[in-house]
CSV table of C-alpha atoms and ligand atoms in Angstrom, one decimal:
chain,number,residue,atom,x,y,z
M,106,UNK,CA,-4.7,25.3,-15.0
M,107,UNK,CA,-4.3,21.6,-15.8
M,108,UNK,CA,-3.7,20.1,-19.2
M,109,UNK,CA,-3.1,16.5,-20.1
M,110,UNK,CA,-2.1,16.1,-23.8
M,111,UNK,CA,-1.8,12.5,-25.1
M,112,UNK,CA,-0.6,11.3,-21.7
M,113,UNK,CA,0.4,7.7,-21.3
M,114,UNK,CA,1.7,6.1,-18.2
M,115,UNK,CA,3.1,2.6,-17.6
M,116,UNK,CA,3.8,0.8,-14.3
M,117,UNK,CA,6.5,-1.5,-15.8
M,118,UNK,CA,4.6,-3.4,-18.6
M,119,UNK,CA,1.2,-2.3,-17.4
M,120,UNK,CA,-0.4,0.5,-19.4
M,121,UNK,CA,-2.3,2.4,-16.7
M,122,UNK,CA,-3.1,5.7,-18.5
M,123,UNK,CA,-4.0,5.5,-22.1
M,124,UNK,CA,-3.8,8.5,-24.3
M,125,UNK,CA,-5.4,10.8,-21.7
M,126,UNK,CA,-6.5,14.3,-22.8
M,127,UNK,CA,-8.0,16.6,-20.2
M,128,UNK,CA,-8.2,20.3,-19.8
M,129,UNK,CA,-9.2,21.9,-16.5
M,130,UNK,CA,-9.8,25.6,-16.2
M,131,UNK,CA,-9.1,27.8,-13.1
M,132,UNK,CA,-12.1,27.7,-10.8
M,133,UNK,CA,-13.5,24.5,-12.3
M,134,UNK,CA,-14.7,21.6,-10.1
M,135,UNK,CA,-14.2,18.3,-11.9
M,136,UNK,CA,-15.4,15.0,-10.5
M,137,UNK,CA,-13.6,11.9,-11.7
M,138,UNK,CA,-15.7,8.7,-11.7
M,139,UNK,CA,-14.9,5.2,-12.8
M,140,UNK,CA,-14.7,1.6,-11.6
M,141,UNK,CA,-11.9,0.5,-9.2
M,142,UNK,CA,-8.6,0.1,-11.0
M,143,UNK,CA,-9.5,2.4,-13.9
M,144,UNK,CA,-6.6,4.8,-13.2
M,145,UNK,CA,-8.3,7.6,-11.3
M,146,UNK,CA,-5.8,7.8,-8.4
M,147,UNK,CA,-2.9,7.5,-10.9
M,148,UNK,CA,-4.2,10.4,-12.9
M,149,UNK,CA,-4.6,12.5,-9.8
M,150,UNK,CA,-1.2,11.6,-8.5
M,151,UNK,CA,0.4,12.7,-11.8
M,152,UNK,CA,-1.0,16.2,-11.2
M,153,UNK,CA,1.3,16.8,-8.3
M,154,UNK,CA,4.0,14.6,-9.6
M,155,UNK,CA,3.7,11.8,-7.1
M,156,UNK,CA,3.7,9.8,-10.3
M,157,UNK,CA,5.7,10.6,-13.4
M,158,UNK,CA,4.0,10.2,-16.8
M,159,UNK,CA,5.7,8.0,-19.4
M,160,UNK,CA,4.9,10.1,-22.4
M,161,UNK,CA,2.8,13.0,-23.6
M,162,UNK,CA,2.6,16.5,-22.0
M,163,UNK,CA,1.2,17.5,-18.7
M,164,UNK,CA,1.1,21.1,-17.7
M,165,UNK,CA,-0.1,22.2,-14.2
M,166,UNK,CA,-0.3,25.8,-13.0
M,167,UNK,CA,2.5,26.8,-15.5
M,168,UNK,CA,4.8,23.9,-14.8
M,169,UNK,CA,5.7,21.3,-17.4
M,170,UNK,CA,5.6,18.1,-15.4
M,171,UNK,CA,6.8,15.9,-18.4
M,172,UNK,CA,10.0,17.9,-18.1
M,173,UNK,CA,12.4,16.0,-15.9
M,174,UNK,CA,14.0,19.3,-14.8
M,175,UNK,CA,10.8,20.7,-13.4
M,176,UNK,CA,11.2,22.1,-9.8
M,177,UNK,CA,9.0,19.6,-8.0
M,178,UNK,CA,9.1,21.3,-4.6
M,179,UNK,CA,8.1,24.7,-6.1
M,180,UNK,CA,5.3,23.2,-8.2
M,181,UNK,CA,3.9,21.2,-5.3
M,182,UNK,CA,3.5,24.3,-3.1
M,183,UNK,CA,0.4,25.3,-5.1
M,184,UNK,CA,-1.2,21.9,-5.2
M,185,UNK,CA,-3.0,20.6,-2.1
M,186,UNK,CA,-4.0,17.0,-1.8
M,187,UNK,CA,-6.4,15.2,0.5
M,188,UNK,CA,-6.2,11.4,0.7
M,189,UNK,CA,-8.6,8.7,1.8
M,190,UNK,CA,-6.7,8.0,5.0
M,191,UNK,CA,-6.1,11.7,6.1
M,192,UNK,CA,-2.3,11.1,6.5
M,193,UNK,CA,-2.0,13.5,9.5
M,194,UNK,CA,1.1,13.3,11.6
M,195,UNK,CA,0.0,11.2,14.7
M,196,UNK,CA,2.5,12.6,17.2
M,197,UNK,CA,1.8,16.3,16.4
M,198,UNK,CA,-1.0,18.4,17.6
M,199,UNK,CA,-3.7,19.5,15.1
M,200,UNK,CA,-2.3,23.0,15.0
M,201,UNK,CA,1.2,21.7,14.4
M,202,UNK,CA,0.0,19.5,11.6
M,203,UNK,CA,-1.4,22.6,9.9
M,204,UNK,CA,1.5,25.0,10.6
M,205,UNK,CA,4.3,22.6,9.7
M,206,UNK,CA,4.4,23.2,5.9
M,207,UNK,CA,3.7,26.9,5.9
M,208,UNK,CA,6.7,27.3,8.4
M,209,UNK,CA,9.1,24.9,6.7
M,210,UNK,CA,8.2,25.6,3.0
M,211,UNK,CA,6.8,29.1,3.0
M,212,UNK,CA,9.1,30.3,5.8
M,213,UNK,CA,6.1,31.8,7.7
M,214,UNK,CA,6.8,32.9,11.3
M,215,UNK,CA,5.3,30.7,14.0
M,216,UNK,CA,2.8,33.4,14.9
M,217,UNK,CA,1.6,34.0,11.4
M,218,UNK,CA,1.4,30.3,10.6
M,219,UNK,CA,-0.7,29.8,13.8
M,220,UNK,CA,-3.0,32.6,12.9
M,221,UNK,CA,-3.6,31.2,9.4
M,222,UNK,CA,-4.1,27.7,10.8
M,223,UNK,CA,-6.7,28.9,13.2
M,224,UNK,CA,-8.5,30.7,10.4
M,225,UNK,CA,-8.8,27.5,8.5
M,226,UNK,CA,-9.7,25.4,11.5
M,227,UNK,CA,-12.6,27.9,12.0
M,228,UNK,CA,-13.5,27.5,8.3
M,229,UNK,CA,-13.8,23.7,8.7
M,230,UNK,CA,-15.7,24.1,11.9
M,231,UNK,CA,-13.3,22.7,14.6
M,232,UNK,CA,-11.1,25.5,16.1
M,233,UNK,CA,-11.6,23.9,19.5
M,234,UNK,CA,-9.5,20.9,18.4
M,235,UNK,CA,-6.3,22.9,17.8
M,236,UNK,CA,-4.4,21.5,20.8
M,237,UNK,CA,-5.7,17.9,20.4
M,238,UNK,CA,-3.9,15.0,18.7
M,239,UNK,CA,-5.3,13.3,15.6
M,240,UNK,CA,-6.3,10.1,17.5
M,241,UNK,CA,-8.5,12.3,19.7
M,242,UNK,CA,-10.6,13.3,16.7
M,243,UNK,CA,-13.3,11.4,14.7
M,244,UNK,CA,-12.6,10.4,11.2
M,245,UNK,CA,-14.7,13.3,9.8
M,246,UNK,CA,-12.8,15.8,12.0
M,247,UNK,CA,-9.4,14.4,11.0
M,248,UNK,CA,-10.4,14.7,7.3
M,249,UNK,CA,-11.5,18.3,7.9
M,250,UNK,CA,-8.1,19.0,9.5
M,251,UNK,CA,-6.4,17.5,6.4
M,252,UNK,CA,-8.4,19.9,4.2
M,253,UNK,CA,-7.4,22.8,6.5
M,254,UNK,CA,-3.8,21.7,6.3
M,255,UNK,CA,-4.0,21.8,2.5
M,256,UNK,CA,-5.7,25.2,2.4
M,257,UNK,CA,-3.1,26.7,4.8
M,258,UNK,CA,-0.6,26.6,1.9
M,259,UNK,CA,-3.0,28.8,-0.1
M,260,UNK,CA,-3.0,26.4,-3.1
M,261,UNK,CA,-4.1,27.1,-6.6
M,262,UNK,CA,-5.6,23.6,-7.0
M,263,UNK,CA,-7.0,21.0,-4.5
M,264,UNK,CA,-6.9,17.3,-5.3
M,265,UNK,CA,-9.2,14.9,-3.4
M,266,UNK,CA,-8.7,11.1,-3.7
M,267,UNK,CA,-11.8,9.5,-2.3
M,268,UNK,CA,-11.8,11.8,0.8
M,269,UNK,CA,-14.9,10.2,2.3
M,270,UNK,CA,-14.4,6.5,1.5
M,271,UNK,CA,-12.8,5.7,4.8
M,272,UNK,CA,-15.4,7.5,6.9
M,273,UNK,CA,-18.4,6.2,8.8
M,274,UNK,CA,-21.6,7.2,6.9
M,275,UNK,CA,-22.6,9.7,9.5
M,276,UNK,CA,-19.4,11.7,9.0
M,277,UNK,CA,-19.4,11.9,5.2
M,278,UNK,CA,-21.8,14.9,5.1
M,279,UNK,CA,-19.6,17.2,7.2
M,280,UNK,CA,-16.6,16.6,4.9
M,281,UNK,CA,-18.7,17.1,1.7
M,282,UNK,CA,-20.1,20.3,3.2
M,283,UNK,CA,-16.6,21.8,3.6
M,284,UNK,CA,-15.7,20.7,0.0
M,285,UNK,CA,-18.9,22.3,-1.3
M,286,UNK,CA,-18.0,25.6,0.4
M,287,UNK,CA,-14.6,25.5,-1.2
M,288,UNK,CA,-16.1,24.8,-4.6
M,289,UNK,CA,-18.5,27.8,-4.2
M,290,UNK,CA,-15.6,30.1,-3.3
M,291,UNK,CA,-14.0,29.3,-6.7
M,292,UNK,CA,-11.3,26.8,-5.7
M,293,UNK,CA,-10.1,24.7,-8.7
M,294,UNK,CA,-10.8,21.1,-7.6
M,295,UNK,CA,-10.3,17.7,-9.0
M,296,UNK,CA,-12.3,15.2,-6.9
M,297,UNK,CA,-12.3,11.4,-7.2
M,298,UNK,CA,-15.3,10.2,-5.3
M,299,UNK,CA,-18.2,7.7,-5.3
M,300,UNK,CA,-20.5,10.3,-3.8
M,301,UNK,CA,-22.9,10.7,-6.7
M,302,UNK,CA,-25.0,13.3,-4.8
M,303,UNK,CA,-21.9,15.5,-4.5
M,304,UNK,CA,-21.0,14.9,-8.2
M,305,UNK,CA,-24.5,15.9,-9.3
M,306,UNK,CA,-24.7,19.0,-7.2
M,307,UNK,CA,-21.2,20.4,-7.1
M,308,UNK,CA,-19.3,19.3,-10.2
M,309,UNK,CA,-19.0,21.6,-13.2
M,310,UNK,CA,-17.9,18.6,-15.2
M,311,UNK,CA,-17.8,14.8,-14.9
M,312,UNK,CA,-14.9,12.8,-16.3
M,313,UNK,CA,-15.6,9.1,-16.5
M,314,UNK,CA,-12.6,6.7,-16.7
M,315,UNK,CA,-12.4,3.0,-17.5
M,316,UNK,CA,-9.4,0.8,-18.1
M,317,UNK,CA,-7.0,3.8,-18.1
M,318,UNK,CA,-9.0,5.9,-20.7
M,319,UNK,CA,-11.2,8.9,-20.4
M,320,UNK,CA,-14.3,7.4,-21.8
M,321,UNK,CA,-16.7,10.3,-21.4
M,322,UNK,CA,-16.7,13.9,-20.3
M,323,UNK,CA,-20.0,15.7,-19.7
M,324,UNK,CA,-21.9,18.0,-17.4
M,325,UNK,CA,-23.5,16.2,-14.5
M,326,UNK,CA,-26.9,16.8,-15.9
M,327,UNK,CA,-25.9,15.1,-19.2
M,328,UNK,CA,-23.9,12.3,-17.6
M,329,UNK,CA,-26.5,11.2,-15.1
M,330,UNK,CA,-29.6,11.6,-17.2
M,331,UNK,CA,-28.2,10.7,-20.6
M,332,UNK,CA,-24.8,9.0,-20.6
M,333,UNK,CA,-23.4,8.7,-24.2
M,334,UNK,CA,-21.2,5.7,-23.7
M,335,UNK,CA,-22.1,2.1,-23.1
M,336,UNK,CA,-19.5,1.8,-20.3
M,337,UNK,CA,-20.9,4.9,-18.5
M,338,UNK,CA,-24.4,3.4,-18.6
M,339,UNK,CA,-23.1,0.1,-17.2
M,340,UNK,CA,-21.2,1.9,-14.4
M,341,UNK,CA,-24.3,4.0,-13.5
M,342,UNK,CA,-26.7,1.0,-13.7
M,343,UNK,CA,-24.5,-0.9,-11.2
M,344,UNK,CA,-24.8,2.0,-8.7
M,345,UNK,CA,-28.6,1.6,-8.5
E,406,ADP,P1,-8.3,3.6,-9.3
E,406,ADP,O1,-7.9,4.8,-8.4
E,406,ADP,O2,-9.2,4.0,-10.4
E,406,ADP,O3,-8.8,2.5,-8.5
E,406,ADP,P2,-5.4,3.2,-9.7
E,406,ADP,O4,-4.9,4.4,-10.4
E,406,ADP,O5,-5.2,3.1,-8.2
E,406,ADP,O6,-7.0,3.1,-10.0
E,406,ADP,O7,-4.8,1.9,-10.3
E,406,ADP,C1,-5.0,1.7,-11.7
E,406,ADP,C2,-4.3,0.3,-12.0
E,406,ADP,O8,-2.9,0.5,-11.8
E,406,ADP,C3,-4.7,-0.8,-11.1
E,406,ADP,O9,-4.8,-2.0,-11.9
E,406,ADP,C4,-3.6,-0.9,-10.1
E,406,ADP,O10,-3.5,-2.2,-9.6
E,406,ADP,C5,-2.4,-0.5,-10.9
E,406,ADP,N1,-1.4,0.2,-10.0
E,406,ADP,C6,-1.6,1.3,-9.2
E,406,ADP,N2,-0.5,1.7,-8.7
E,406,ADP,C7,0.5,0.8,-9.1
E,406,ADP,C8,1.9,0.7,-8.8
E,406,ADP,N3,2.5,1.6,-8.0
E,406,ADP,N4,2.6,-0.3,-9.5
E,406,ADP,C9,1.9,-1.1,-10.3
E,406,ADP,N5,0.6,-1.1,-10.6
E,406,ADP,C10,-0.1,-0.1,-10.0
E,407,MG,MG1,-8.0,5.1,-6.4
């Protein structure tokens, strides 16, 4: 589903991704860990072409993203992304936030888009908020709307960039629960997070990054009990 082959990326002179090789299968849940500034967000943003790689090959869901002629709008339809700061449209109702892309991009009728939106609002547990505005919801509820919005496009892959980092502690659990349900249902997910409990319980695989490199790949059981690399051990010891 996602394949990085010898991928490098520069921001000007700054070498942010260094010879990255990653393969992610359909239905896999991969959690990306690493210190701040290690390139996790950049790696994730390359997957939906919010960032363009400098060299190497990156294939996502059948699209060659290193090819400058790739149809970006078409490829992005199948990739949902959830950000730290929700990024909902503040002046649109919750239901409109969710129906916008299906109507505009997938040409769904208003009725069909609303039906689908309600289905996903049920799934994330807040159908009663359909007619509210984002500012009337808690952070945890807004993030669940952002997930419902992503799902309404029926994506092949969901990307999460620190989805709980901006939330008050008491709201983190409700968002992780929704993500866990998605994982169980077989969604292909790439999740950047500092929630080690989620990583241990839900990830099929951990990718640990440091200074733009993939330093270690392992199952959660291996990574947390017996990390192979010095840098992984340092990272884990600082969390305790
Ligand atoms: P992480 O998500 O692991 O914290 P990022 O991918 O956000 O790391 O950033 C990796 C490095 O790239 C950091 O040193 C950051 O300052 C730098 N960086 C990120 N975005 C840009 C940009 N648009 N232009 C220049 N440097 C950037
Ligand atoms: Mg980041």
